[in-house]
Amino acid sequence: MKTGVIIVAAGRGARLGGETPKQYRLLAGKTVLERALACFLASPKIDAVQVVIHPDDVALYTKAVAALAADARLKTPVYGNSTRQGSVHAGVVALDNVDVVLIHDAARPFVSDTLLQNALEAGSTGDASIPGLPVTDTIKEIDDQHSVVATLSRDKLRSVQTPQVFRRSALLAAHDRAAEQGVMSFSDDGALMEWAGHRVKIFAGDAANIKLTYEADFTSAERFFREEHQMISRTGIGYDVHALGTGDHVWLGGLKIAHDQGVIAHSDGDVALHALTDAVLGTIADGDIGVHFPPSDPQWRGASSDRFLAFACERVRQRGGIIDFLDCALQCEAPKLSPHRDAMRKRIAEIAGISEAQVSVKATTMEKLGFIGRREGITAQAIATVRLPEGA
């Protein structure tokens, strides 16, 4: 039998909030979705993986799975529906070359080898099996006035997780029937199969297999994945200089600042972002800004330097790294930079994907000494501190 996995990643994560859907948030340098996918692609017993995404998330998805895209088992994603049930249905239809299918929530990145093995064994014995955990808390049933009407016996209660495993033919038939009848309220596929008349078995779940629902869940998950590998500290330095000439503004720290001179440069000449880019690249020994964005290449003429810093920070995250702090010191006689310092810190933090508290910007004159003192040029020095998994 061939076994496939459907990862449901079309949700908006309304309970958590935030602009980025939770399946695309980072956990120690990798997205939740990438970590969930890796749990299954690591197993040779999985023949195909089908992700169901929201139509608005194509760019987020492509970026999230870049490190896994070479695996031929990862199929082209399909678009989901306004309901979880509809999204799973779309995935089951698309994944038509398997006999057994595992349905899994993208927001559960903790599938262990043991849990996956339990699911695969359960899938070989029946049409529907789902992982469950014994309920340890006392469960009360209440009425509309929040008064207790019954105390339920814990002995026969289970809290249900994913991955849930089904014969594809039986699951597809149940989904088709529910769609035809307009019954779209099932919160999981086990309930759908119950409704369709199938016997649904419970196999042993895993208490560590939590679903990331609230901010506290992400805090715990971040701590777990950081502790998974020994993290080492790296520091990189950067320096940039540009001549000043005719113009009416300069770009510094991602801001366009009015000035009676302009920077002579191939790109926008933002020495602050250029120095920070080199500092970040230095932490991973990945060359410098000229290696990745050579001035001889016409596509970078007039380019916005925020692209360079964002690129460098992403290179760190692709290695599982965490950016701890960015510090930049500017040297120029004019313009006066103190009124712009906080705005520069905020903009640099936005570009780097870190908090404003992790960015420092300083500025000084050269007391009219040298080429800087003569207002012939402007320079920046930068230091970046990151943490990387040992051996990254």
Short mmCIF file of N, CA, C and O in Angstrom, two decimals, residues 10 51-58 77-81 86-87 90-91:
data_model
loop_
_atom_site.label_atom_id
_atom_site.label_comp_id
_atom_site.label_asym_id
_atom_site.label_seq_id
_atom_site.Cartn_x
_atom_site.Cartn_y
_atom_site.Cartn_z
N ALA A 10 -4.28 25.91 5.51
CA ALA A 10 -5.04 26.99 4.87
C ALA A 10 -5.67 27.93 5.87
O ALA A 10 -6.31 28.91 5.48
N VAL A 51 0.24 19.46 0.60
CA VAL A 51 -0.08 20.58 1.48
C VAL A 51 -1.26 21.34 0.89
O VAL A 51 -1.34 21.56 -0.32
N VAL A 52 -2.19 21.74 1.76
CA VAL A 52 -3.34 22.54 1.36
C VAL A 52 -3.15 23.94 1.95
O VAL A 52 -3.00 24.09 3.17
N ILE A 53 -3.12 24.96 1.10
CA ILE A 53 -2.80 26.30 1.54
C ILE A 53 -3.91 27.29 1.18
O ILE A 53 -4.81 26.98 0.39
N HIS A 54 -3.84 28.47 1.75
CA HIS A 54 -4.75 29.55 1.41
C HIS A 54 -4.25 30.22 0.12
O HIS A 54 -3.04 30.36 -0.07
N PRO A 55 -5.15 30.64 -0.77
CA PRO A 55 -4.70 31.26 -2.04
C PRO A 55 -3.81 32.48 -1.83
O PRO A 55 -2.99 32.80 -2.70
N ASP A 56 -3.95 33.16 -0.70
CA ASP A 56 -3.13 34.36 -0.46
C ASP A 56 -1.73 34.03 0.03
O ASP A 56 -0.91 34.96 0.17
N ASP A 57 -1.44 32.76 0.28
CA ASP A 57 -0.18 32.39 0.95
C ASP A 57 0.84 31.73 0.03
O ASP A 57 1.79 31.10 0.52
N VAL A 58 0.70 31.90 -1.28
CA VAL A 58 1.62 31.20 -2.20
C VAL A 58 3.07 31.61 -1.95
O VAL A 58 3.96 30.76 -1.86
N PRO A 77 1.20 22.41 -4.02
CA PRO A 77 0.10 22.66 -3.08
C PRO A 77 -1.22 22.92 -3.80
O PRO A 77 -1.23 23.37 -4.96
N VAL A 78 -2.30 22.64 -3.11
CA VAL A 78 -3.64 22.96 -3.62
C VAL A 78 -4.28 23.96 -2.67
O VAL A 78 -3.89 24.09 -1.51
N TYR A 79 -5.27 24.67 -3.17
CA TYR A 79 -5.94 25.68 -2.37
C TYR A 79 -7.03 25.07 -1.50
O TYR A 79 -7.76 24.17 -1.93
N GLY A 80 -7.13 25.60 -0.29
CA GLY A 80 -8.13 25.12 0.64
C GLY A 80 -9.45 25.84 0.50
O GLY A 80 -9.72 26.56 -0.47
N ASN A 81 -10.27 25.66 1.53
CA ASN A 81 -11.64 26.15 1.55
C ASN A 81 -11.82 27.03 2.78
O ASN A 81 -10.92 27.13 3.62
N GLY A 86 -13.59 21.48 4.23
CA GLY A 86 -13.45 21.70 2.80
C GLY A 86 -12.01 21.64 2.33
O GLY A 86 -11.72 21.15 1.24
N SER A 87 -11.10 22.11 3.17
CA SER A 87 -9.68 22.08 2.82
C SER A 87 -9.16 20.65 2.74
O SER A 87 -8.42 20.28 1.83
N ALA A 90 -10.32 18.97 -0.43
CA ALA A 90 -9.50 19.34 -1.59
C ALA A 90 -8.19 18.56 -1.60
O ALA A 90 -7.72 18.13 -2.66
N GLY A 91 -7.60 18.35 -0.44
CA GLY A 91 -6.35 17.60 -0.36
C GLY A 91 -6.53 16.13 -0.71
O GLY A 91 -5.70 15.54 -1.40
#
